[in-house]
PDB file of C-alpha atoms in Angstrom:
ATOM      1  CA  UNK R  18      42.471 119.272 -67.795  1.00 54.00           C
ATOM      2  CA  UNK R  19      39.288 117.872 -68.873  1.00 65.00           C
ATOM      3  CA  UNK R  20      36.745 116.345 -66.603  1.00 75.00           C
ATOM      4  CA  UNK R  21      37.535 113.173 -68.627  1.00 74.00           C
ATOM      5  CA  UNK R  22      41.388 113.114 -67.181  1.00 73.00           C
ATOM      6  CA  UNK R  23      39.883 114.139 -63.844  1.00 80.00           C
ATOM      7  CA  UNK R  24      37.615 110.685 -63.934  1.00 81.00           C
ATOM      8  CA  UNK R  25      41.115 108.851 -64.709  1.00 81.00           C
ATOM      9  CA  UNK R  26      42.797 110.887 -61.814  1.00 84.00           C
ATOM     10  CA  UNK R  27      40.023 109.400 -59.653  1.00 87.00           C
ATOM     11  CA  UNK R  28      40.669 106.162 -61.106  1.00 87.00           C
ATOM     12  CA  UNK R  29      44.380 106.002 -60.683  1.00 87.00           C
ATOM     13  CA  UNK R  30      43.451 107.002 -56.720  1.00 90.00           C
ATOM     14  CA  UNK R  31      41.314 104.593 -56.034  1.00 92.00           C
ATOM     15  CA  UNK R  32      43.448 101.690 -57.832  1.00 91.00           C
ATOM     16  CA  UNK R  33      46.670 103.585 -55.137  1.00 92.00           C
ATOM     17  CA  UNK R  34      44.474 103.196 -52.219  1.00 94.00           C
ATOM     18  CA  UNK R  35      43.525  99.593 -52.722  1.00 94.00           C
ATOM     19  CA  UNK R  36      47.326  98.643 -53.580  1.00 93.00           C
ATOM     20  CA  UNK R  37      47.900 100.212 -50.092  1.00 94.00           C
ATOM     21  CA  UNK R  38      45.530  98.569 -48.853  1.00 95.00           C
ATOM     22  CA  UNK R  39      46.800  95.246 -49.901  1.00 94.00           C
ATOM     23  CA  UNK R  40      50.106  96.344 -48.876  1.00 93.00           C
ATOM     24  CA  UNK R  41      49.536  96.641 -45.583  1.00 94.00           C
ATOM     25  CA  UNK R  42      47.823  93.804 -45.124  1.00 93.00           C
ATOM     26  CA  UNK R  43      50.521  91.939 -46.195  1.00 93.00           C
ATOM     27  CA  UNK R  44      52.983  93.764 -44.037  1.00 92.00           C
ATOM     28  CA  UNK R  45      50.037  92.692 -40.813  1.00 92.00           C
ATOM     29  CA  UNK R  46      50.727  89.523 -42.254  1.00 90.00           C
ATOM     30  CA  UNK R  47      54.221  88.980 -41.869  1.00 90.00           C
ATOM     31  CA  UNK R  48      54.042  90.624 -38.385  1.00 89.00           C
ATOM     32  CA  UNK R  49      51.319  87.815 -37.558  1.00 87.00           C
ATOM     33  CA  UNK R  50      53.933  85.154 -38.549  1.00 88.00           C
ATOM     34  CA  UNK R  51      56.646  87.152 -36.971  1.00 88.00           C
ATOM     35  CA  UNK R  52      54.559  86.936 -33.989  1.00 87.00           C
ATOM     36  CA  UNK R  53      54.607  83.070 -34.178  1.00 88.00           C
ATOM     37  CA  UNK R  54      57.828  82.446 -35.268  1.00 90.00           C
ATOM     38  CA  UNK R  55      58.574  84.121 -31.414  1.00 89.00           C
ATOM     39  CA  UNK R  56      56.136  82.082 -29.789  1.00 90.00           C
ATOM     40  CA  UNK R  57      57.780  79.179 -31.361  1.00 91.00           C
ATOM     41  CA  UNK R  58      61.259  80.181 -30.646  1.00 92.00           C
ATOM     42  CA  UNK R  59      60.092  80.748 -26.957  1.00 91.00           C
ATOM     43  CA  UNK R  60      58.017  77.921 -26.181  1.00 94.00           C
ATOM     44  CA  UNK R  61      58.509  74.976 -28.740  1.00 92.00           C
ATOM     45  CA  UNK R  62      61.612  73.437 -26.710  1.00 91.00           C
ATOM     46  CA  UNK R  63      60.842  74.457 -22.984  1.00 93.00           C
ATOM     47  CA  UNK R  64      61.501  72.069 -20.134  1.00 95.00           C
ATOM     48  CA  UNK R  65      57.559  70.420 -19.764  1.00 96.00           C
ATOM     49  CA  UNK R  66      55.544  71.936 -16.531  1.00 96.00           C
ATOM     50  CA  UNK R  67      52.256  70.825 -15.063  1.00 96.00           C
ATOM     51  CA  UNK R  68      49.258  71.855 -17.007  1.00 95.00           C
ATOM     52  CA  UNK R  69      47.549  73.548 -14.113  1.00 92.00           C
ATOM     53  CA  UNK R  70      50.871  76.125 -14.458  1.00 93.00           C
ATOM     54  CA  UNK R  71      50.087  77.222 -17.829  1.00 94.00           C
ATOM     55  CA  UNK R  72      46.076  76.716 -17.489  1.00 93.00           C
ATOM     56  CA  UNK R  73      44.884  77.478 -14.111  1.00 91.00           C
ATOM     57  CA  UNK R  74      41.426  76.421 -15.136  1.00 92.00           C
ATOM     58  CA  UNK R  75      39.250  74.771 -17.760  1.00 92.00           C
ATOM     59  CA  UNK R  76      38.290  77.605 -19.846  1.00 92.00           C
ATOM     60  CA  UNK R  77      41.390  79.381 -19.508  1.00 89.00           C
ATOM     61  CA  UNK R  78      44.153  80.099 -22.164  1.00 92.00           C
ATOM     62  CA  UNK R  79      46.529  82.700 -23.160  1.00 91.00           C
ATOM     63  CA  UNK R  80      48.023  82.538 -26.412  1.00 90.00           C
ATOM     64  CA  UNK R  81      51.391  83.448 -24.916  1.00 92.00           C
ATOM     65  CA  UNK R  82      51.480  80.005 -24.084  1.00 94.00           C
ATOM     66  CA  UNK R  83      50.993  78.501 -27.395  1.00 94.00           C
ATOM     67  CA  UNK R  84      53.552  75.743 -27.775  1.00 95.00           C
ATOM     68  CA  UNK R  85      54.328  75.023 -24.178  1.00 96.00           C
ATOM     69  CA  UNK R  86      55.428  71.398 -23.265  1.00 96.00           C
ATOM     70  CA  UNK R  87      52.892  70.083 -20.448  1.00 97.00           C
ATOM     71  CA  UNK R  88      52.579  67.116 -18.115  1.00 97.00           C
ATOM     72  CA  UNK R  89      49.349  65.759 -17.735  1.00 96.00           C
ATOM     73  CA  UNK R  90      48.465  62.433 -15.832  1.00 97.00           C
ATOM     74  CA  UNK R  91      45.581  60.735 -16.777  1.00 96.00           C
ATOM     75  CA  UNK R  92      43.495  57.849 -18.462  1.00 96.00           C
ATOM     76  CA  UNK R  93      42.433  57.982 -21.782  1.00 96.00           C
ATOM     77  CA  UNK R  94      38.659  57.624 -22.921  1.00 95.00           C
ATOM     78  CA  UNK R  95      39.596  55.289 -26.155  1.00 92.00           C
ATOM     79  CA  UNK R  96      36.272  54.794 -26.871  1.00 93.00           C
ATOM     80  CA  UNK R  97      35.562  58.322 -26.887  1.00 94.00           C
ATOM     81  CA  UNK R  98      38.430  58.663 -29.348  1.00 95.00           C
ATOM     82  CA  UNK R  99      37.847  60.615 -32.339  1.00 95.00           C
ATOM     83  CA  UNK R 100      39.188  60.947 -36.066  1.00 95.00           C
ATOM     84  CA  UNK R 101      39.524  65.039 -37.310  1.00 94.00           C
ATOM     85  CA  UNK R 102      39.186  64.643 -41.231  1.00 91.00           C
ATOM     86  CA  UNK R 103      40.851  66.412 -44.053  1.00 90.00           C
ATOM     87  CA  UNK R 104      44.208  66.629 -42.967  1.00 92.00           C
ATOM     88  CA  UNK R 105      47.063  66.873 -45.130  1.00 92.00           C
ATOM     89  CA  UNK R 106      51.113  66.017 -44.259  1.00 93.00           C
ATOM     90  CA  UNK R 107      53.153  66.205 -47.250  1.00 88.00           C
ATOM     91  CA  UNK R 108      50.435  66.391 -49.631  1.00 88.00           C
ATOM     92  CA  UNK R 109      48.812  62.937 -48.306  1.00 92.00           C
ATOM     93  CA  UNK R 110      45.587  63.115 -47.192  1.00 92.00           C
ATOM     94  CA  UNK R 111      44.554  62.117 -43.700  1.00 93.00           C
ATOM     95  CA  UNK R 112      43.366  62.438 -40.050  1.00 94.00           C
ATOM     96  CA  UNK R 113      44.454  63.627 -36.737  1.00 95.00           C
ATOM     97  CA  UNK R 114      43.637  60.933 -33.872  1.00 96.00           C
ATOM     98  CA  UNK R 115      42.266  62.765 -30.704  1.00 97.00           C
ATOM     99  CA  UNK R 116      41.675  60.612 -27.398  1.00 96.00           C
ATOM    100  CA  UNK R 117      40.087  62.092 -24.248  1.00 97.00           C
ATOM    101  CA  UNK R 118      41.884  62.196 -21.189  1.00 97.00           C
ATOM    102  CA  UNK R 119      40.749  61.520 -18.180  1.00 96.00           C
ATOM    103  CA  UNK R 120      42.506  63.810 -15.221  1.00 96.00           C
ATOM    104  CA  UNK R 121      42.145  62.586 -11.083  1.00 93.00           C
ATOM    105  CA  UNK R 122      39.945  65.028 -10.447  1.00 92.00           C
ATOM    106  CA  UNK R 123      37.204  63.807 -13.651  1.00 93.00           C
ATOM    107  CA  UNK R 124      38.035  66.355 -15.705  1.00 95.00           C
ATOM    108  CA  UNK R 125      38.709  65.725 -19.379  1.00 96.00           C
ATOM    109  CA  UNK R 126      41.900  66.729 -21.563  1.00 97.00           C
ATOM    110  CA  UNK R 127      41.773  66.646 -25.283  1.00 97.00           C
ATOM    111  CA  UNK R 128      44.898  64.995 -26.571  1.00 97.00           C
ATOM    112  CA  UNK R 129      46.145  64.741 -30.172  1.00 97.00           C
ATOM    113  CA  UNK R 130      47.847  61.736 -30.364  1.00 96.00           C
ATOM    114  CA  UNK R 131      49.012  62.405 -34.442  1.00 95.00           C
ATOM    115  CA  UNK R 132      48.678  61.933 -37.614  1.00 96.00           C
ATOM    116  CA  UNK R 133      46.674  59.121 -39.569  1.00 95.00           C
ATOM    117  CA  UNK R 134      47.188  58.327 -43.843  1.00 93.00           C
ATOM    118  CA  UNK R 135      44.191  57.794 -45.620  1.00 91.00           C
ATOM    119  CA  UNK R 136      43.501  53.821 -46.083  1.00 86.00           C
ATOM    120  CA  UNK R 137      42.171  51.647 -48.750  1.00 84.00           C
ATOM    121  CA  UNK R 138      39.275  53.121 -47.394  1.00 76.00           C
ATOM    122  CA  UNK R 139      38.622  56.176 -48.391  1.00 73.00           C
ATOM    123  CA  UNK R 140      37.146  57.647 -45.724  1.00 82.00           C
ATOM    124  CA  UNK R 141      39.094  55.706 -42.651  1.00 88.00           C
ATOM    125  CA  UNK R 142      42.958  54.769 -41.944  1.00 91.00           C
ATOM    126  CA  UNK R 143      43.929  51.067 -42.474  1.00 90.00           C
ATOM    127  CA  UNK R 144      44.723  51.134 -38.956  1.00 90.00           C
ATOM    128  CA  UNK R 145      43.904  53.494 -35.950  1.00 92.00           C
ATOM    129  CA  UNK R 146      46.519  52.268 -32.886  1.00 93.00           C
ATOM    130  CA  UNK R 147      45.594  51.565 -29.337  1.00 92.00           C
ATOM    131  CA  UNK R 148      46.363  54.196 -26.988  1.00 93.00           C
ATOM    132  CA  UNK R 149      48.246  52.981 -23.689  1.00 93.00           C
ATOM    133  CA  UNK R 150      45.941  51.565 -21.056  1.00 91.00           C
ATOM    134  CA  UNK R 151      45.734  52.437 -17.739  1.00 93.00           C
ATOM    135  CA  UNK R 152      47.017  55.169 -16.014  1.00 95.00           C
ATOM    136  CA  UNK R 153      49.362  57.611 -17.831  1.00 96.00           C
ATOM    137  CA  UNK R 154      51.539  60.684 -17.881  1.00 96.00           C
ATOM    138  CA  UNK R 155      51.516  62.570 -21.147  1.00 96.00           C
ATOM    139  CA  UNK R 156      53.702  65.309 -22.736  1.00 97.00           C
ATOM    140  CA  UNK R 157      52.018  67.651 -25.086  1.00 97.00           C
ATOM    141  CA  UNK R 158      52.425  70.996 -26.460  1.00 96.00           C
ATOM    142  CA  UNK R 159      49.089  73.316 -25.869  1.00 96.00           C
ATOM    143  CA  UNK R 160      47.414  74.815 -28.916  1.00 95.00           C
ATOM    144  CA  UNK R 161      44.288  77.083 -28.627  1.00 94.00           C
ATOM    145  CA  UNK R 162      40.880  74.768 -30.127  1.00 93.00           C
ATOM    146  CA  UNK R 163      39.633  75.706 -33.582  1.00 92.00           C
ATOM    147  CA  UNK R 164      36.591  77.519 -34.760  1.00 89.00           C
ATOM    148  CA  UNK R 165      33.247  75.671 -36.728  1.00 84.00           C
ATOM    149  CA  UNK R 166      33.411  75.791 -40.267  1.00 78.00           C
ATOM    150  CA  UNK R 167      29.937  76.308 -40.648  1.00 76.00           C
ATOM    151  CA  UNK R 168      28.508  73.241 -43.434  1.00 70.00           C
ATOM    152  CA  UNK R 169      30.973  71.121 -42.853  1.00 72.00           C
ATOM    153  CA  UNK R 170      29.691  67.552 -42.054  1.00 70.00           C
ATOM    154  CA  UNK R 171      31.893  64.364 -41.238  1.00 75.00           C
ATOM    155  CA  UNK R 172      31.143  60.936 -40.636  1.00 78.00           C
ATOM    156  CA  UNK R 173      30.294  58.625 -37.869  1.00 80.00           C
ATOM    157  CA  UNK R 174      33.002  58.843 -35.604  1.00 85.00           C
ATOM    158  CA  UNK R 175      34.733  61.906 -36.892  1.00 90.00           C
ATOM    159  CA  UNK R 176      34.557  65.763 -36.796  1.00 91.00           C
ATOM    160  CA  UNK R 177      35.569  68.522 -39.450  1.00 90.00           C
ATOM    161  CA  UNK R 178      37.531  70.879 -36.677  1.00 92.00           C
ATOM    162  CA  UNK R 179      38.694  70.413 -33.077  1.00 94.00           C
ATOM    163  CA  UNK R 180      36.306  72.746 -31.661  1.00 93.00           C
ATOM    164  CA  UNK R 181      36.418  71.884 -28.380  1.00 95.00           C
ATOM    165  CA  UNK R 182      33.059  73.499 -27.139  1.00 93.00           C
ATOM    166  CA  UNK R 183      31.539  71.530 -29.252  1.00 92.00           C
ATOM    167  CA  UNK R 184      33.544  68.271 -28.000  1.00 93.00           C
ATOM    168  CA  UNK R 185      32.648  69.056 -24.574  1.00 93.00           C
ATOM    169  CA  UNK R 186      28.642  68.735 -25.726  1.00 91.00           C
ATOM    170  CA  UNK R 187      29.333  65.323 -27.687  1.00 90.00           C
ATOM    171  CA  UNK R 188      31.447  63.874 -24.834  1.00 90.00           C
ATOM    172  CA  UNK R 189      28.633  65.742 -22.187  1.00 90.00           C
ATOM    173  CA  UNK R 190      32.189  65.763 -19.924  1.00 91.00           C
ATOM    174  CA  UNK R 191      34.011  68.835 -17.642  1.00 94.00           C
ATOM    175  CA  UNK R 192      36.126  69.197 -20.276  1.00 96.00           C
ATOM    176  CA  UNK R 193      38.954  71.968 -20.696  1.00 96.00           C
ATOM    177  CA  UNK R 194      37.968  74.037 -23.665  1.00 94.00           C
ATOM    178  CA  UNK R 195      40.163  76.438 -23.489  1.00 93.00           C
ATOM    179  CA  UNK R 196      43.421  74.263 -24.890  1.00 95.00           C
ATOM    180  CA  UNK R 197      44.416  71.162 -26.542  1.00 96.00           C
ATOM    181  CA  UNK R 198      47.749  69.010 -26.468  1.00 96.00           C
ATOM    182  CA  UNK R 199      49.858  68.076 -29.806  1.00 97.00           C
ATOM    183  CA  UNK R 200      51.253  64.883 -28.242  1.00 96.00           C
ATOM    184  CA  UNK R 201      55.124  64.309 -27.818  1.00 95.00           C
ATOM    185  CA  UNK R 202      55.731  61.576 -24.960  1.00 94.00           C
ATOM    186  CA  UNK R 203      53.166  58.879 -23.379  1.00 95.00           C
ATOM    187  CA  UNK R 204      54.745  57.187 -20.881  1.00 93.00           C
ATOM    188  CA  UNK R 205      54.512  53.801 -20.714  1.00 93.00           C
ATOM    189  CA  UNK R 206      54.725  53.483 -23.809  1.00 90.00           C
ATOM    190  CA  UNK R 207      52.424  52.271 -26.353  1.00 89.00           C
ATOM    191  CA  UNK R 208      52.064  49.021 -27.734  1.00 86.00           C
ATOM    192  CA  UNK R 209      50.893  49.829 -30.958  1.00 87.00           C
ATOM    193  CA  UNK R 210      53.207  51.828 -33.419  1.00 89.00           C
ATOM    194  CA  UNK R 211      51.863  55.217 -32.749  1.00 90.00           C
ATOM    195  CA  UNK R 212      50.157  57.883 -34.740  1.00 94.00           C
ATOM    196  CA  UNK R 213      53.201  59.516 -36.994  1.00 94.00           C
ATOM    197  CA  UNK R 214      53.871  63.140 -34.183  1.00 93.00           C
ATOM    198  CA  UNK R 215      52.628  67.091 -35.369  1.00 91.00           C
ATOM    199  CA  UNK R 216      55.149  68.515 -37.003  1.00 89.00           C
ATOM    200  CA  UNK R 217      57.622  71.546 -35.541  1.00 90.00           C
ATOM    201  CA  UNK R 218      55.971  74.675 -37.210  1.00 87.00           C
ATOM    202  CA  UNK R 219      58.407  76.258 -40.173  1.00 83.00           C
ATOM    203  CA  UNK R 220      60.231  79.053 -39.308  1.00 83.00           C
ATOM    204  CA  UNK R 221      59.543  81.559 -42.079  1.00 81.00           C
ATOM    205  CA  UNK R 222      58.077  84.469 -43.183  1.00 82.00           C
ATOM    206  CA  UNK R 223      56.831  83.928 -46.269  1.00 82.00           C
ATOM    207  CA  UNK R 224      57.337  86.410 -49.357  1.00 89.00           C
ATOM    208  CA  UNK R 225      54.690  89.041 -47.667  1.00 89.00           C
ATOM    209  CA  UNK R 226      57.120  91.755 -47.052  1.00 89.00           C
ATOM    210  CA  UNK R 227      58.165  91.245 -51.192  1.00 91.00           C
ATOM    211  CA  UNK R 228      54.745  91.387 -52.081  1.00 90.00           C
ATOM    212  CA  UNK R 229      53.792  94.944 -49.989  1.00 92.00           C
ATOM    213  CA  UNK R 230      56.790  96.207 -51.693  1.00 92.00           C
ATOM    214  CA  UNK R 231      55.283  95.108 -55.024  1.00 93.00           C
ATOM    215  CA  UNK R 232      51.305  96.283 -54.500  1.00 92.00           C
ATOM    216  CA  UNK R 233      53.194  99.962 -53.130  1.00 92.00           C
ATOM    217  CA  UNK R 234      55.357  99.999 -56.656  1.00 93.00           C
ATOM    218  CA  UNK R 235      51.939  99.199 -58.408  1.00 91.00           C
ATOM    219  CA  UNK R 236      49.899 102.259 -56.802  1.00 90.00           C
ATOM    220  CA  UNK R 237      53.207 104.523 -58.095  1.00 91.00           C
ATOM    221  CA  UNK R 238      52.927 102.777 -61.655  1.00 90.00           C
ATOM    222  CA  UNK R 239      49.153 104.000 -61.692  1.00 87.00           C
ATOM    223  CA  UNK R 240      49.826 107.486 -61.381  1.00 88.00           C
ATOM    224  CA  UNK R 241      53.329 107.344 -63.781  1.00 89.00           C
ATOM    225  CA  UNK R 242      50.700 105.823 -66.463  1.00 87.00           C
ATOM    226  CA  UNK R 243      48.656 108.254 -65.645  1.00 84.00           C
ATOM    227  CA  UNK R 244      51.291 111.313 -66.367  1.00 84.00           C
ATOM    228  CA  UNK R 245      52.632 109.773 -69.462  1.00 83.00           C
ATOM    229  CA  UNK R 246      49.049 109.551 -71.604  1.00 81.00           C
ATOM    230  CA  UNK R 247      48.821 113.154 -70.147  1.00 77.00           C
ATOM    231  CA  UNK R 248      52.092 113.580 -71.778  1.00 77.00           C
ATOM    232  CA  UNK R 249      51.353 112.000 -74.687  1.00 75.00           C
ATOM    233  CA  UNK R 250      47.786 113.437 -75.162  1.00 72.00           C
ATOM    234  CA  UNK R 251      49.500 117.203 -74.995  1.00 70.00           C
ATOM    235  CA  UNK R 252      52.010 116.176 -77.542  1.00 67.00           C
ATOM    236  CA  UNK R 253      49.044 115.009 -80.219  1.00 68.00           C
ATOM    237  CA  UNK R 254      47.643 118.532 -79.046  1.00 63.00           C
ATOM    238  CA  UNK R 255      50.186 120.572 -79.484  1.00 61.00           C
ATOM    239  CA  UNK R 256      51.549 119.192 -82.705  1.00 57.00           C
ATOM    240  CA  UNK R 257      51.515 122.451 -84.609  1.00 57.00           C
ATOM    241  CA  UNK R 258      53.222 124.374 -81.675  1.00 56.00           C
ATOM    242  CA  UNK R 259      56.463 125.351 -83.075  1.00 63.00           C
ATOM    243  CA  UNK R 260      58.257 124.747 -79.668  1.00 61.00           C
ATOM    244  CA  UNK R 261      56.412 121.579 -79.682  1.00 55.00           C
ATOM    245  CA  UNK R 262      57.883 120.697 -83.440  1.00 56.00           C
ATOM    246  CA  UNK R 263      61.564 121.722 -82.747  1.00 67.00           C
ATOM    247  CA  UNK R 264      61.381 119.125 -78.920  1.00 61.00           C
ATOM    248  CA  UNK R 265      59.895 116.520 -81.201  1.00 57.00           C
ATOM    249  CA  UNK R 266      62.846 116.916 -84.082  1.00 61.00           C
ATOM    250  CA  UNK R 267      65.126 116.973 -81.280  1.00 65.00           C
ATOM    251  CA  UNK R 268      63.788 113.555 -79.861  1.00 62.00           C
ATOM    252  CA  UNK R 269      63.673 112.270 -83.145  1.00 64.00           C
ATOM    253  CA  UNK R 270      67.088 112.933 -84.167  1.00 68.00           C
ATOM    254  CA  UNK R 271      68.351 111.733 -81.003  1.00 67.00           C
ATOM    255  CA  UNK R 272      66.309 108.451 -81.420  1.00 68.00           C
ATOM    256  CA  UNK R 273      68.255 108.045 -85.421  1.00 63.00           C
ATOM    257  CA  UNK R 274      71.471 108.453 -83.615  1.00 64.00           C
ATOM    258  CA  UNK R 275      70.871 105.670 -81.079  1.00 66.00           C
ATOM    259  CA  UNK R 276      70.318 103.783 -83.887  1.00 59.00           C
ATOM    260  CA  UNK R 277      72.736 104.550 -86.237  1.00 57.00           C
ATOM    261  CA  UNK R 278      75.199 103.946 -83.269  1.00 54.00           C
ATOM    262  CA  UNK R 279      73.190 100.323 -83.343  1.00 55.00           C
ATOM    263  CA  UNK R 280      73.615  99.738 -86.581  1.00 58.00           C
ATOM    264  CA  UNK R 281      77.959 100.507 -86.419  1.00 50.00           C
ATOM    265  CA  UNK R 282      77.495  97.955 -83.575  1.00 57.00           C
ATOM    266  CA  UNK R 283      75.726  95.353 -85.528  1.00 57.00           C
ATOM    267  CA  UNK R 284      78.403  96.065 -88.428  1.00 56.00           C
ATOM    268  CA  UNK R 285      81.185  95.715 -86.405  1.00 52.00           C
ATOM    269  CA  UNK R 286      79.940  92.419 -84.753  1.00 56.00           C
ATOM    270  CA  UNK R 287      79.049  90.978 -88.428  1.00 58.00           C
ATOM    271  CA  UNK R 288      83.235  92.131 -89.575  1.00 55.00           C
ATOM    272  CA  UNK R 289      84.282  90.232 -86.153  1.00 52.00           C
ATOM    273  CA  UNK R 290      82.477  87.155 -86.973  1.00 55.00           C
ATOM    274  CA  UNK R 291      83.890  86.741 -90.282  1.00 54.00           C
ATOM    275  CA  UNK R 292      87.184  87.291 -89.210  1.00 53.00           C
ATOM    276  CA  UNK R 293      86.572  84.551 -86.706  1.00 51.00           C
ATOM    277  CA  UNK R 294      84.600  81.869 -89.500  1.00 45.00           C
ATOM    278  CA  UNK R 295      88.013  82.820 -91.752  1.00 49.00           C
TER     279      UNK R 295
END
C-alpha cells in the first residue's frame, strides 16, 4: 500500500462520514414529521376549549398544543388588519388575512382569518372581506408565531412573516405572542364571503427514510470502489505472476463460455423466428 492509496482510503472515509451524516439527518427528519403527524392526529379534531386552558398567559405556549381548537370571544381590530405576503395554495400566489382581536379584558389575539389569491394587482387581492362586526366568538386552531426573515421588506399594509413580537410593537397592544389562531368558525357569521380556510396539514412522511437508506448504500459504494481499483491495480502489477496468469486464463475462459452460451442463445432465437415468419 502506497501512501497514494492511503490518501484515497482517507478520501473514501471522509466521503462515508458525510453520507452518514446526511443519513441521519434525514432519518431526524422524518422523526420531526413523525412528530407532527402525532400532534396532528392528537389535536387537529379535538372538541374546542377556552384559550386561557391551553395558554394560561400571553407569552405562553407549548408546542404540545399545536393544533388545538380554541374559543375566543372578542372584537376584531379591522383596521389593524394585516395582509402576510408570499403565500402559496396550490401553486397560486397569495396572502394570509390576519385581524386583531380584541379580548374583554384589552388584550389582543392574532387571528388568521385565511387565505387571499393574488389580484389584478399584483401586489394586493381583488378583494379583502369584512370581518364580522361587533362582538364575536371565534374558533381557531393555535400555531406557534414565526421567526424574521432577516431582509425581507413588504409593503404598506403588509408583513413578510407573522412574527408576533414584532406585531405586538406595530399594533403597540398587550398582545399574546406566544400563539396565533388558523381560523375555523366566526360566529355570527360573516357577511362577506370569507377568506378561502388553512388547509388540514398532509399526513406523510416524505421519502426521508428512502433517501438515508440511499446516502448509507453510497458511503458502502465508496469503499467497494475503493477495493476494486485496489484489485485491479494488483492485477496490472502482478501480470507476470504465474498464479496471477493461470486466475486471469481462468476468468477469461469463463468469460468466452458465457458468451459462446450467448451466442447458441441468439442462434436459437434467430432459427425460432424463422420458423415463425415461415
Amino acid at each position: 500500500m502506497s501512501r497514494r492509496w492511503f490518501g484515497y482510503l482517507a478520501v473514501a472515509t471522509v466521503f462515508a462520514i458525510v453520507c452518514v451524516l446526511l443519513a441521519n439527518w434525514q432519518l431526524s427528519r422524518k422523526d420531526e414529521k413523525a412528530a407532527e403527524i402525532a400532534l396532528v392526529e392528537s389535536n387537529y379534531d379535538r372538541a374546542p376549549v377556552p384559550l386561557g386552558e391551553v395558554v394560561p398567559t400571553r407569552e405562553a405556549f407549548d408546542d404540545v398544543h399545536k393544533w388545538v381548537p380554541v374559543t375566543v370571544t372578542g372584537t376584531y381590530l379591522e383596521e389593524e388588519q394585516l395582509l402576510v405576503r408570499n403565500r402559496p395554495r396550490s401553486g397560486q400566489p397569495g396572502f394570509e388575512l390576519l385581524v386583531p382581536l380584541q379580548l374583554g379584558d384589552g388584550t389582543v389575539f392574532i387571528v388568521d382569518r385565511g387565505w387571499l389569491p393574488t389580484g389584478n394587482e399584483h401586489d394586493l387581492p381583488d378583494v379583502i372581506p369584512s370581518a364580522p362586526s361587533g362582538e364575536v366568538t371565534v374558533v381557531a386552531r393555535l400555531k406557534a408565531g414565526e421567526p424574521s426573515l432577516p431582509g425581507r421588506s413588504a409593503a404598506e399594509g403588509q408583513i413578510a412573516t407573522v412574527n408576533l413580537d414584532d406585531l405586538q410593537e406595530r399594533l403597540d397592544v398587550p398582545l399574546y405572542t406566544g400563539a396565533y389562531g388558523l381560523l375555523e368558525s366566526e360566529t355570527p357569521r360573516p357577511t362577506d364571503e370569507p377568506p378561502l380556510p388553512a388547509l388540514k396539514p398532509v399526513l406523510d412522511e416524505g421519502m426521508h427514510l428512502s433517501y438515508a437508506f440511499q446516502w448509507f448504500i453510497f458511503g458502502i459504494l465508496g469503499f467497494a470502489f475503493l477495493a476494486y481499483a485496489i484489485r485491479e491495480e494488483y492485477r496490472h502489477l502482478n501480470a507476470d505472476d504465474p498464479d496471477e496468469q493461470r486466475r486471469a486464463a481462468e476468468r477469461e475462459r469463463k468469460r468466452a463460455a458465457k458468451r459462446s452460451d450467448a451466442n447458441v442463445e441468439d442462434e436459437l432465437l434467430d432459427g425460432a423466428r424463422s420458423e415463425t415468419v415461415r
